[in-house]
PDB file of C-alpha atoms in Angstrom:
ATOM      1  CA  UNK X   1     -17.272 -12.954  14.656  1.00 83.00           C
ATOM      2  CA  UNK X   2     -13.084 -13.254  16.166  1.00 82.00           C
ATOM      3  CA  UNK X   3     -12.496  -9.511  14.264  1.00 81.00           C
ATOM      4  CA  UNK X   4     -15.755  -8.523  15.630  1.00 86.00           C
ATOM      5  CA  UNK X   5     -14.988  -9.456  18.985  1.00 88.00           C
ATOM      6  CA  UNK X   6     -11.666  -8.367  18.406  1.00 83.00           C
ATOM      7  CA  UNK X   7     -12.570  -4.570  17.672  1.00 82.00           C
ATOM      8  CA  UNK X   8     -14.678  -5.008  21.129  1.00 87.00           C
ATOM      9  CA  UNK X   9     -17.979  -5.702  19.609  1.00 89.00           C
ATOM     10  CA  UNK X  10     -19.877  -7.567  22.120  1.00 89.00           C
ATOM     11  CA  UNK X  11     -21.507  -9.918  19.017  1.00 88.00           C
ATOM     12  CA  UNK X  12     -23.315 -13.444  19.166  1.00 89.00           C
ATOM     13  CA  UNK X  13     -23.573 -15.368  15.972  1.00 88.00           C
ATOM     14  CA  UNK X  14     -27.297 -15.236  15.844  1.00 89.00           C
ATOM     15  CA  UNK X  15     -26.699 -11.896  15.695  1.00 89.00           C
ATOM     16  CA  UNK X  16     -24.857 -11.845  12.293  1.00 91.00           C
ATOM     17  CA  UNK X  17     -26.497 -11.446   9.103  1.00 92.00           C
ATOM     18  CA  UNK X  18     -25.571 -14.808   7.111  1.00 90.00           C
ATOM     19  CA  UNK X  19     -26.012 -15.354   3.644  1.00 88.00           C
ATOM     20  CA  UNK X  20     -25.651 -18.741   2.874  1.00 85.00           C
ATOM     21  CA  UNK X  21     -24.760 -20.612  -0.289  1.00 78.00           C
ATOM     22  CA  UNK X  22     -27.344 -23.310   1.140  1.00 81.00           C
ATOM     23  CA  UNK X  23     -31.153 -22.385   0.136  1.00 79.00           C
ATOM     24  CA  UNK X  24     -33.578 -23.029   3.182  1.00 81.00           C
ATOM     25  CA  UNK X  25     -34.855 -25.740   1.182  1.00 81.00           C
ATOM     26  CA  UNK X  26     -31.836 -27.820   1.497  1.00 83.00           C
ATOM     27  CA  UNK X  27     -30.779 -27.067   5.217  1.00 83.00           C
ATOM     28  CA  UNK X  28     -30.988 -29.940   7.699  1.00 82.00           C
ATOM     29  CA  UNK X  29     -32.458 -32.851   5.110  1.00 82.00           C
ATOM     30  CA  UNK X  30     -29.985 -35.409   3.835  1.00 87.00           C
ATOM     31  CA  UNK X  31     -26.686 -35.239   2.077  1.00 88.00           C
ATOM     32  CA  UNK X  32     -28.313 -37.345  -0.509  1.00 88.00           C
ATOM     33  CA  UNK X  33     -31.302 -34.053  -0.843  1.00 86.00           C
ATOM     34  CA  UNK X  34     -28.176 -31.660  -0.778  1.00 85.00           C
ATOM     35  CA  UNK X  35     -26.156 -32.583  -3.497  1.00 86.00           C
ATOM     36  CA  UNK X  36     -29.110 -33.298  -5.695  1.00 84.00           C
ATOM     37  CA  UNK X  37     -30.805 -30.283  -5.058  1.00 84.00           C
ATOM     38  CA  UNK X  38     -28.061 -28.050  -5.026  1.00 83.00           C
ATOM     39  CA  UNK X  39     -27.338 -29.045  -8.693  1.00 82.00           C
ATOM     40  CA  UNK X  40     -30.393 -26.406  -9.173  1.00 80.00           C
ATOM     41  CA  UNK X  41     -27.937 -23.458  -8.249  1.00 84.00           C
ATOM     42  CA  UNK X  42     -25.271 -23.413 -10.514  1.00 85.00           C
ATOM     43  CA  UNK X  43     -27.821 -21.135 -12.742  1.00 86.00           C
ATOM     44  CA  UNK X  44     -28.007 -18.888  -9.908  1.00 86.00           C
ATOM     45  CA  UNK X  45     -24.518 -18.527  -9.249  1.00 88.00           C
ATOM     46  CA  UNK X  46     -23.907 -18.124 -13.210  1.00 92.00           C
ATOM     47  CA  UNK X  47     -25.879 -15.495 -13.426  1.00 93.00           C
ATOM     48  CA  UNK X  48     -24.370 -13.389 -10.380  1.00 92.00           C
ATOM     49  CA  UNK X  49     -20.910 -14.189 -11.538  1.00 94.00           C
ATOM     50  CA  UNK X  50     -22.046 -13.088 -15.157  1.00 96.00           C
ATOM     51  CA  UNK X  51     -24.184 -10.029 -13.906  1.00 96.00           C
ATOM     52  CA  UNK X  52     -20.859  -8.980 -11.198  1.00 95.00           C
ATOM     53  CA  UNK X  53     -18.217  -9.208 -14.686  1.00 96.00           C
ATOM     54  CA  UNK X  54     -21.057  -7.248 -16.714  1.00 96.00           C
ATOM     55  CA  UNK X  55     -20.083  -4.602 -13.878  1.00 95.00           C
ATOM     56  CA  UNK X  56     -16.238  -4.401 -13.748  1.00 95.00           C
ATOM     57  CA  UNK X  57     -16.574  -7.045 -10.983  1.00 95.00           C
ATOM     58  CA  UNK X  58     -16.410 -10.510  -9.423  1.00 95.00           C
ATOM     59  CA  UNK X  59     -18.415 -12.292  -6.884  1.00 93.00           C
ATOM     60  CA  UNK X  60     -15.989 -13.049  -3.388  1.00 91.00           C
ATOM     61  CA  UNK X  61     -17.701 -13.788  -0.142  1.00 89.00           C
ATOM     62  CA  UNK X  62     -17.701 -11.462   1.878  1.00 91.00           C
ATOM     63  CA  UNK X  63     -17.652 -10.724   5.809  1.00 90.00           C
ATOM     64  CA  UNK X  64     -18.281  -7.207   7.349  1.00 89.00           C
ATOM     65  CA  UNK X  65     -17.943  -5.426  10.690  1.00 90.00           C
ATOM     66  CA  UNK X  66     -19.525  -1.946  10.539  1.00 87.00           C
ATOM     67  CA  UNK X  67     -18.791   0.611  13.289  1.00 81.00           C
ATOM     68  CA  UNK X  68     -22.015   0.434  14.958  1.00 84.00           C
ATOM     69  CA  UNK X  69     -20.684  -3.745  15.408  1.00 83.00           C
ATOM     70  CA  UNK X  70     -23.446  -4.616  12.515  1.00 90.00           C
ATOM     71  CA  UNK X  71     -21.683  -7.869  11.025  1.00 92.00           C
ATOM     72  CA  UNK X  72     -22.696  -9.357   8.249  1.00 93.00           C
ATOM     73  CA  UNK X  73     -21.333 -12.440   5.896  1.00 92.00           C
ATOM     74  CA  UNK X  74     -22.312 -13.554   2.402  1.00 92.00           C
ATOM     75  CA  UNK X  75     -21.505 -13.494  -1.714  1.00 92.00           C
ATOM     76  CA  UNK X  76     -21.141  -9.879  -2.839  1.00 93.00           C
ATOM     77  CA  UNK X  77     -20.083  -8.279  -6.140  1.00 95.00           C
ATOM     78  CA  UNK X  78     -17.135  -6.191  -5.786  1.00 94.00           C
ATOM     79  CA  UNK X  79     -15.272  -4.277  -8.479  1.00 94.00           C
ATOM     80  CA  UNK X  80     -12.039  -6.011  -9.573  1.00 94.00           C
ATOM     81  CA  UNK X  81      -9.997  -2.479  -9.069  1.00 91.00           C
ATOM     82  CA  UNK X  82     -10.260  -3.474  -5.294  1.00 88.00           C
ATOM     83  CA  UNK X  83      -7.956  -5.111  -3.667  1.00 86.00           C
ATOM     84  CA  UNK X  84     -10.566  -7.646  -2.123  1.00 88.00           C
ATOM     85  CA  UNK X  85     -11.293  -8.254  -6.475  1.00 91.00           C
ATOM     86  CA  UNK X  86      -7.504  -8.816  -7.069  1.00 89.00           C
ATOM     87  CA  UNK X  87      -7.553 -11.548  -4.778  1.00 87.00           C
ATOM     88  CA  UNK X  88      -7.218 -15.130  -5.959  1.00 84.00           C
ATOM     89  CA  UNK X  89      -6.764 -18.623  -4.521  1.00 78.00           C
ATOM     90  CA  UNK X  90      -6.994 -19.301  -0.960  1.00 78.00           C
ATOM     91  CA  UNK X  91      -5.953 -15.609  -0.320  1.00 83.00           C
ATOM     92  CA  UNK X  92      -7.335 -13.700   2.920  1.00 82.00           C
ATOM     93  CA  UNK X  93      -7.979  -9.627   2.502  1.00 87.00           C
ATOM     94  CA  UNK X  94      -8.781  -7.556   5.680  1.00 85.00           C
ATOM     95  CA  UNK X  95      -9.883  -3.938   5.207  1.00 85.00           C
ATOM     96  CA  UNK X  96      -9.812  -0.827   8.179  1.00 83.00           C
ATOM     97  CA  UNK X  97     -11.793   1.894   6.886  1.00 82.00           C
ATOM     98  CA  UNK X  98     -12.361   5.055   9.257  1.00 82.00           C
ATOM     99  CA  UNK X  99     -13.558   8.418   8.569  1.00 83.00           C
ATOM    100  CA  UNK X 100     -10.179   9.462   7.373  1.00 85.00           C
ATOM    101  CA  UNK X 101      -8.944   6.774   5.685  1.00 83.00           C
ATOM    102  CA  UNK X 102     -12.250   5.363   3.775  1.00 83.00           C
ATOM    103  CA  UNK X 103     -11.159   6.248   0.426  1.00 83.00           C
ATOM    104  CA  UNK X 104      -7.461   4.224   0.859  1.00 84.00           C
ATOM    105  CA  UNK X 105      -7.841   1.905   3.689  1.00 84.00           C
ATOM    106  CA  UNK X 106      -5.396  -0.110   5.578  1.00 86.00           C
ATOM    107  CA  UNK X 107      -4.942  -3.840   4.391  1.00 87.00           C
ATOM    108  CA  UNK X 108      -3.636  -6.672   5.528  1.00 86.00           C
ATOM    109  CA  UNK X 109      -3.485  -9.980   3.472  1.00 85.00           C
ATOM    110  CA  UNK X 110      -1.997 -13.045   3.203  1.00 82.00           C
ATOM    111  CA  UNK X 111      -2.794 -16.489   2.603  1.00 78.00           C
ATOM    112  CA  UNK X 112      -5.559 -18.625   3.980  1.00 72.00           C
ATOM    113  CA  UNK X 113      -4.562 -21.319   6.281  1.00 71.00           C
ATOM    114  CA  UNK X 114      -7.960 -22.645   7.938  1.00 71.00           C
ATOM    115  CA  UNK X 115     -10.122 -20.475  10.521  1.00 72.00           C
ATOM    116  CA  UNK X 116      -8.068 -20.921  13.477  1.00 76.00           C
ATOM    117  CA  UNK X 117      -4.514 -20.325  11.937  1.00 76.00           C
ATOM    118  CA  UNK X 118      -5.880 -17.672   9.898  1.00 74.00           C
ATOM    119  CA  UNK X 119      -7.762 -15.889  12.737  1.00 79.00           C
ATOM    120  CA  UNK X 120      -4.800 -16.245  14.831  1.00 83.00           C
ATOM    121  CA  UNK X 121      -2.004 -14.751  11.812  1.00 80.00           C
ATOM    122  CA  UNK X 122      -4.584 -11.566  11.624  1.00 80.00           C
ATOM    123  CA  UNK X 123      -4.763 -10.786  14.921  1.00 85.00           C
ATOM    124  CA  UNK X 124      -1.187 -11.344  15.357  1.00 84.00           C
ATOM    125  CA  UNK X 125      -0.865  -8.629  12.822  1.00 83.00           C
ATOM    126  CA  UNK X 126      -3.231  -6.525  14.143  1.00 83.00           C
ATOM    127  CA  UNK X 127      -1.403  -6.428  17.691  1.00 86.00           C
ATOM    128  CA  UNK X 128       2.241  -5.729  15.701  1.00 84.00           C
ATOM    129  CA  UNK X 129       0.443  -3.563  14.020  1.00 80.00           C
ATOM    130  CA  UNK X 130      -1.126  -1.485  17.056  1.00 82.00           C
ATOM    131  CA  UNK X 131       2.313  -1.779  18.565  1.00 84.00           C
ATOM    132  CA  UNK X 132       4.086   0.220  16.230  1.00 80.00           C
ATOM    133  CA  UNK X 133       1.475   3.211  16.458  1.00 75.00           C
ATOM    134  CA  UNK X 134       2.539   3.515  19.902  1.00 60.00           C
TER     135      UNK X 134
END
């Protein structure tokens, strides 16, 4: 939603297309529910995580901003030759694709900190970023 917002996206989080970890099932009833119902996903996750290595990859979760301000969040295969696969530990990727740079886009990373420090550090970078462009 803050890089949304950022690129000038006039976006509202009911807007965004989440993908939660949490099954509808197990939204809004007790903690005591949650953790013993959500025992019943480690399957599920197994067999992404297996089914994403079976293809070169590994599951990361994953937010998006498309150009037409589409956002969307959630667990996603991606291929490990990515830089967004290469990632490990509490580390924080941010891809700019355009038309002319979709094939080798710009990336910023560093490591997590938290949402607010981390949103802050990016756009931070962004602005330097923009500033040396001219």
């Amino acid at each position: 939603l803050i890089l949304a917002r950022s690129c000038g996206f006039e976006v509202d989080l009911d807007r965004i297309d989440v993908r939660s970890f949490v099954p509808d099932e197990l939204a809004g009833g007790s903690i005591d529910a949650f953790l013993d119902g959500i025992e019943g996903m480690n399957d599920e996750i197994a067999r992404l995580s297996a089914d994403a290595v079976a293809e070169g990859g590994v599951l990361k979760y994953v937010a998006s901003v498309k150009g037409d301000g589409e956002v969307s969040v959630g667990l996603e295969a991606v291929p490990t030759s990515t830089v967004l696969g290469a990632t490990t530990g509490p580390e924080n990727v941010v891809s700019f694709r355009t038309e002319r740079y979709d094939a080798h886009p710009t990336v910023v990373s560093g490591p997590g900190a938290g949402a607010a420090v981390t949103a802050a550090g990016m756009i931070g970078d962004m602005l330097r970023l923009a500033s040396t462009l001219g």
